[in-house]
Short mmCIF file of C-alpha atoms and ligand atoms in Angstrom, two decimals:
data_model
loop_
_atom_site.label_atom_id
_atom_site.label_comp_id
_atom_site.label_asym_id
_atom_site.label_seq_id
_atom_site.Cartn_x
_atom_site.Cartn_y
_atom_site.Cartn_z
CA MET A 1 -10.45 -7.93 15.21
CA LEU A 2 -9.67 -4.66 13.44
CA ILE A 3 -6.43 -2.40 14.21
CA TYR A 4 -6.83 0.45 13.63
CA GLU A 5 -8.79 2.73 10.84
CA GLY A 6 -7.01 5.25 8.75
CA LYS A 7 -7.99 6.97 5.35
CA GLY A 8 -7.93 4.46 2.96
CA LYS A 9 -7.23 1.27 4.62
CA LYS A 10 -8.40 -0.94 7.95
CA LEU A 11 -5.76 -3.04 9.73
CA TYR A 12 -6.51 -6.29 10.41
CA LEU A 13 -4.74 -8.40 13.05
CA THR A 14 -4.82 -11.90 11.63
CA GLN A 15 -5.24 -15.50 12.90
CA GLU A 16 -1.03 -15.66 12.60
CA GLN A 17 0.98 -13.87 14.24
CA GLY A 18 3.66 -11.06 12.90
CA TYR A 19 0.46 -10.50 10.18
CA ILE A 20 -1.71 -8.23 9.22
CA GLN A 21 -4.28 -7.49 6.99
CA ALA A 22 -5.20 -4.42 5.16
CA GLU A 23 -8.06 -3.59 3.69
CA PHE A 24 -7.77 -1.71 0.62
CA LYS A 25 -11.11 0.92 0.95
CA ASP A 26 -12.87 2.63 -1.72
CA ASP A 27 -12.92 6.77 0.24
CA LEU A 28 -11.34 9.02 -1.60
CA THR A 29 -10.43 12.18 0.85
CA ALA A 30 -8.62 14.97 -0.25
CA PHE A 31 -6.59 18.05 1.78
CA ASN A 32 -6.66 16.34 5.22
CA ALA A 33 -10.44 15.27 4.69
CA GLN A 34 -11.42 18.38 4.20
CA LYS A 35 -12.66 17.28 1.14
CA ARG A 36 -14.20 13.77 0.94
CA GLY A 37 -15.55 11.14 -1.46
CA GLU A 38 -16.18 7.90 -2.77
CA GLN A 39 -15.19 5.49 -5.58
CA LYS A 40 -16.33 2.44 -6.00
CA GLY A 41 -14.13 0.41 -7.11
CA LYS A 42 -11.22 2.01 -5.72
CA GLY A 43 -9.80 0.08 -2.90
CA GLU A 44 -9.09 -2.56 -4.94
CA LEU A 45 -7.75 -0.87 -7.81
CA ASN A 46 -5.21 0.67 -5.28
CA CYS A 47 -4.09 -3.08 -3.99
CA LEU A 48 -3.14 -4.56 -7.28
CA ILE A 49 -1.24 -1.58 -8.02
CA SER A 50 0.54 -1.39 -4.77
CA GLN A 51 0.35 -5.34 -5.53
CA ALA A 52 2.51 -4.68 -8.42
CA LEU A 53 5.56 -2.43 -6.81
CA PHE A 54 5.77 -4.26 -3.70
CA GLU A 55 6.78 -7.26 -6.13
CA LEU A 56 8.64 -5.38 -8.96
CA LEU A 57 10.49 -3.60 -5.38
CA GLU A 58 11.09 -6.81 -3.52
CA SER A 59 13.08 -8.05 -6.82
CA LYS A 60 14.72 -5.47 -7.37
CA GLY A 61 15.90 -5.82 -3.15
CA ILE A 62 14.18 -3.25 -1.69
CA ALA A 63 12.56 -5.12 1.43
CA THR A 64 8.70 -4.81 1.96
CA HIS A 65 5.75 -5.20 4.37
CA TYR A 66 4.71 -7.05 1.24
CA VAL A 67 3.12 -10.89 1.53
CA LYS A 68 0.40 -12.39 -0.13
CA LEU A 69 -2.38 -11.04 -1.91
CA ILE A 70 -5.61 -12.19 -0.36
CA GLU A 71 -8.49 -10.91 -2.52
CA ASN A 72 -8.06 -8.25 -4.51
CA HIS A 73 -8.56 -5.75 -2.09
CA ILE A 74 -6.34 -6.82 0.94
CA MET A 75 -3.21 -7.49 1.55
CA LEU A 76 -1.59 -9.56 4.03
CA CYS A 77 1.40 -8.14 5.00
CA LYS A 78 4.29 -8.38 7.53
CA LYS A 79 3.05 -6.51 10.68
CA ILE A 80 5.21 -3.75 11.56
CA GLU A 81 6.17 -1.11 14.01
CA MET A 82 5.51 2.67 11.87
CA ILE A 83 7.63 5.25 11.55
CA PRO A 84 5.85 8.21 11.60
CA LEU A 85 6.94 10.76 8.97
CA GLU A 86 5.64 10.80 4.88
CA VAL A 87 8.61 9.95 3.07
CA VAL A 88 8.33 12.48 -0.08
CA VAL A 89 10.04 12.32 -3.06
CA ARG A 90 10.33 14.67 -5.80
CA ASN A 91 11.29 14.92 -9.46
CA ILE A 92 9.28 17.01 -10.89
CA ALA A 93 7.64 20.58 -9.15
CA THR A 94 4.28 20.28 -8.55
CA GLY A 95 1.39 20.38 -5.56
CA SER A 96 3.09 21.76 -2.17
CA LEU A 97 6.41 22.22 -3.35
CA THR A 98 4.83 25.50 -6.06
CA LYS A 99 3.10 26.62 -3.10
CA ARG A 100 6.22 26.42 0.08
CA LEU A 101 8.77 28.08 -2.91
CA GLY A 102 6.87 30.17 -5.36
CA LEU A 103 8.97 27.31 -7.78
CA GLU A 104 7.09 27.38 -11.68
CA GLU A 105 4.49 23.98 -11.28
CA GLY A 106 6.00 21.55 -13.91
CA ARG A 107 9.56 21.84 -13.70
CA SER A 108 12.22 19.17 -13.66
CA LEU A 109 14.32 19.50 -10.24
CA PRO A 110 17.46 19.51 -10.32
CA PHE A 111 17.85 16.11 -8.51
CA ALA A 112 15.09 13.85 -6.68
CA LEU A 113 14.10 15.92 -3.52
CA VAL A 114 13.67 13.50 -0.41
CA GLU A 115 10.80 15.74 2.44
CA PHE A 116 10.11 14.16 5.67
CA TYR A 117 7.07 15.35 7.17
CA TYR A 118 4.74 14.40 10.05
CA LYS A 119 2.42 12.44 10.59
CA ASP A 120 0.02 13.31 12.81
CA ASP A 121 -3.24 15.12 11.49
CA ALA A 122 -3.99 17.78 13.77
CA LEU A 123 -0.74 19.59 12.74
CA GLY A 124 -2.12 19.20 9.03
CA ASP A 125 0.70 16.55 8.55
CA PRO A 126 4.19 19.74 9.19
CA LEU A 127 7.22 19.46 7.19
CA LEU A 128 10.22 18.62 9.29
CA ASN A 129 13.67 19.30 9.18
CA ASP A 130 16.50 16.00 10.81
CA GLU A 131 16.48 17.82 13.38
CA HIS A 132 12.71 18.50 13.87
CA CYS A 133 12.77 14.58 12.96
CA LEU A 134 15.17 13.90 16.31
CA ILE A 135 13.14 15.79 18.40
CA LEU A 136 9.96 14.76 17.91
CA GLY A 137 11.46 11.25 18.51
CA ALA A 138 9.93 10.10 15.79
CA VAL A 139 13.40 7.90 14.38
CA ARG A 140 15.78 7.46 17.05
CA ASP A 141 19.13 9.01 15.04
CA ARG A 142 20.49 10.58 11.84
CA GLU A 143 21.39 7.28 10.24
CA VAL A 144 17.78 6.20 10.12
CA LEU A 145 16.61 9.77 8.47
CA GLN A 146 19.94 9.01 5.93
CA GLU A 147 18.40 4.73 5.23
CA LEU A 148 15.04 6.61 5.27
CA ARG A 149 16.65 8.84 2.13
CA GLU A 150 18.73 6.54 0.50
CA MET A 151 15.85 4.59 0.77
CA GLY A 152 13.47 6.91 -1.27
CA LYS A 153 16.32 7.51 -4.03
CA ARG A 154 17.13 3.77 -5.02
CA ILE A 155 12.94 3.21 -4.96
CA ASN A 156 12.13 6.50 -7.20
CA GLU A 157 15.59 5.36 -9.31
CA ILE A 158 13.18 1.25 -9.69
CA LEU A 159 10.03 3.25 -10.54
CA SER A 160 10.66 6.15 -12.49
CA GLU A 161 12.71 3.73 -14.98
CA PHE A 162 9.38 2.06 -14.17
CA PHE A 163 7.15 4.45 -14.97
CA ILE A 164 8.32 5.76 -18.44
CA SER A 165 8.48 1.76 -19.82
CA ARG A 166 4.95 2.88 -19.43
CA ASP A 167 4.89 6.38 -20.68
CA LEU A 168 4.28 7.52 -17.09
CA VAL A 169 6.19 10.13 -15.64
CA LEU A 170 6.79 9.24 -12.08
CA VAL A 171 6.45 13.03 -10.80
CA ASP A 172 6.38 12.95 -6.83
CA PHE A 173 5.24 10.65 -4.40
CA LYS A 174 4.99 8.61 -0.22
CA LEU A 175 6.01 5.94 1.05
CA GLU A 176 6.10 4.72 4.87
CA PHE A 177 8.12 2.37 6.49
CA GLY A 178 8.56 1.16 8.92
CA PHE A 179 10.38 -1.55 11.39
CA SER A 180 9.62 -5.23 11.15
CA GLU A 181 10.17 -7.65 14.67
CA GLU A 182 13.57 -8.20 13.72
CA GLY A 183 14.53 -4.40 13.27
CA GLU A 184 14.87 -4.19 9.39
CA LEU A 185 13.93 -1.04 8.16
CA LEU A 186 10.81 -2.24 6.13
CA LEU A 187 9.11 -0.15 3.02
CA ALA A 188 4.93 -0.24 4.07
CA ASP A 189 1.69 1.61 3.15
CA GLU A 190 0.88 1.33 -0.46
CA LEU A 191 1.96 2.35 -3.65
CA SER A 192 -0.66 3.42 -5.25
CA PRO A 193 -2.26 6.73 -7.66
CA ASP A 194 -3.44 8.11 -3.83
CA ASN A 195 0.15 8.42 -3.05
CA LEU A 196 1.96 7.89 -6.77
CA ARG A 197 1.76 11.99 -8.33
CA LEU A 198 1.41 9.77 -12.18
CA TRP A 199 1.54 12.61 -15.95
CA ASP A 200 0.97 10.83 -18.92
CA LYS A 201 4.66 11.24 -21.38
CA HIS A 202 2.73 12.21 -24.21
CA THR A 203 0.27 14.40 -23.29
CA GLY A 204 0.95 15.32 -19.51
CA LYS A 205 -2.50 14.57 -18.26
CA LYS A 206 -2.26 13.62 -14.43
CA LEU A 207 -3.64 9.93 -13.73
CA ASP A 208 -3.46 9.88 -9.68
CA LYS A 209 -5.70 11.64 -7.30
CA ASP A 210 -5.28 14.64 -7.92
CA VAL A 211 -8.14 14.11 -10.23
CA PHE A 212 -10.26 13.53 -7.50
CA ARG A 213 -8.18 16.72 -5.52
CA GLN A 214 -8.38 18.97 -8.38
CA ASP A 215 -12.12 17.45 -9.82
CA LEU A 216 -10.31 17.13 -13.81
CA GLY A 217 -12.96 13.71 -14.13
CA ASP A 218 -13.58 10.19 -13.47
CA VAL A 219 -10.94 9.28 -11.18
CA LYS A 220 -12.11 4.68 -11.96
CA ASN A 221 -10.75 5.97 -15.34
CA ALA A 222 -7.64 6.95 -14.14
CA TYR A 223 -6.26 4.61 -11.45
CA GLU A 224 -7.77 1.73 -13.70
CA GLU A 225 -5.60 3.30 -16.78
CA VAL A 226 -2.21 2.96 -14.31
CA LEU A 227 -3.44 -0.75 -13.93
CA HIS A 228 -3.69 -1.31 -17.46
CA ARG A 229 -0.24 -0.21 -18.54
CA ILE A 230 1.47 -1.50 -15.20
CA LYS A 231 0.47 -5.68 -16.44
CA GLY A 232 1.31 -3.96 -20.16
CA GLU A 233 -2.09 -4.24 -20.83
CA GLY A 234 -2.15 -0.24 -22.74
CA LYS A 235 -5.20 1.29 -22.60
P1 TMP B 301 1.78 16.99 -1.31
O1 TMP B 301 2.43 17.68 -3.10
O2 TMP B 301 0.55 17.38 -1.76
O3 TMP B 301 2.92 17.89 -0.89
O4 TMP B 301 1.66 15.37 -1.99
C1 TMP B 301 3.70 15.18 -2.71
C2 TMP B 301 3.25 14.04 -3.00
O5 TMP B 301 2.32 13.11 -1.47
C3 TMP B 301 1.74 13.79 -3.42
O6 TMP B 301 2.36 12.41 -4.03
C4 TMP B 301 0.93 12.66 -3.35
C5 TMP B 301 0.99 12.53 -1.64
N1 TMP B 301 1.13 12.63 -0.51
C6 TMP B 301 0.38 12.15 0.06
O7 TMP B 301 0.55 10.76 -0.38
N2 TMP B 301 -0.36 11.56 1.22
C7 TMP B 301 -0.67 12.89 1.90
O8 TMP B 301 -1.10 13.41 2.59
C8 TMP B 301 -0.13 14.27 1.44
C9 TMP B 301 0.02 15.92 1.41
C10 TMP B 301 0.98 13.94 0.01
N1 LIG B 302 -4.09 12.07 2.27
C1 LIG B 302 -4.65 13.24 2.31
C2 LIG B 302 -6.09 13.49 2.52
O1 LIG B 302 -6.89 12.71 2.76
C3 LIG B 302 -4.05 14.88 1.34
C4 LIG B 302 -4.26 14.19 0.12
O2 LIG B 302 -3.49 13.60 -0.08
O3 LIG B 302 -4.46 15.25 -0.97
O4 LIG B 302 -6.57 14.51 3.59
#
């Protein structure tokens, strides 16, 4: 039974209680869905990339909602209570950060910056400070925000180190979290070029959704290259 359809995925209840199936869609959206497109095979690529990255993070002790792959575009996940925040971690200034603060595009930040955005399309996912998060009731207390910050930074360390070994610079990314029935904080959603910015270490070539946002070329080629590099197949 379909329980939720977002911009990138459809979520289904399964026979087994406590689990959901996440089906990755081929749709592409940007700028709060003002720009739309479709790329056949993108759902499968994002699912396989997410699988590899969730498995990497699990092997390093990060608890995630990922259980196993069911089909190339479908993943079995734990059913969790989502926190309505987007946790963005940035290493290099680009995207909305350069627009908001006037920072020079491509400037390395002196430390990994963690930001919270409210997941609300009608409001355009506004940037929040800690007090905003508490007033909105997005989390129960400051400790959860601190835990989200620490998880974001730890995940950044693991992924940055992994990607640089594949000649990719992790520029920034967006995470989502939730609580399991047992009250454990789990990394959820997906880890794909739809929500990670990746630049080639040598050429600076963009290999993520900015290819679609900025009309830079073939989205599928870029995502395929990311999967090949993750698998250590070069390209
Ligand atoms: P931004 O620079 O547009 O704020 O994006 C920061 C990071 O978050 C970037 O890796 C893309 C990702 N992102 C999402 O995954 N979903 C979104 O809705 C937005 C705005 C950004
Ligand atoms: N994910 C958002 C959208 O689909 C924004 C973005 O990724 O640029 O509209």
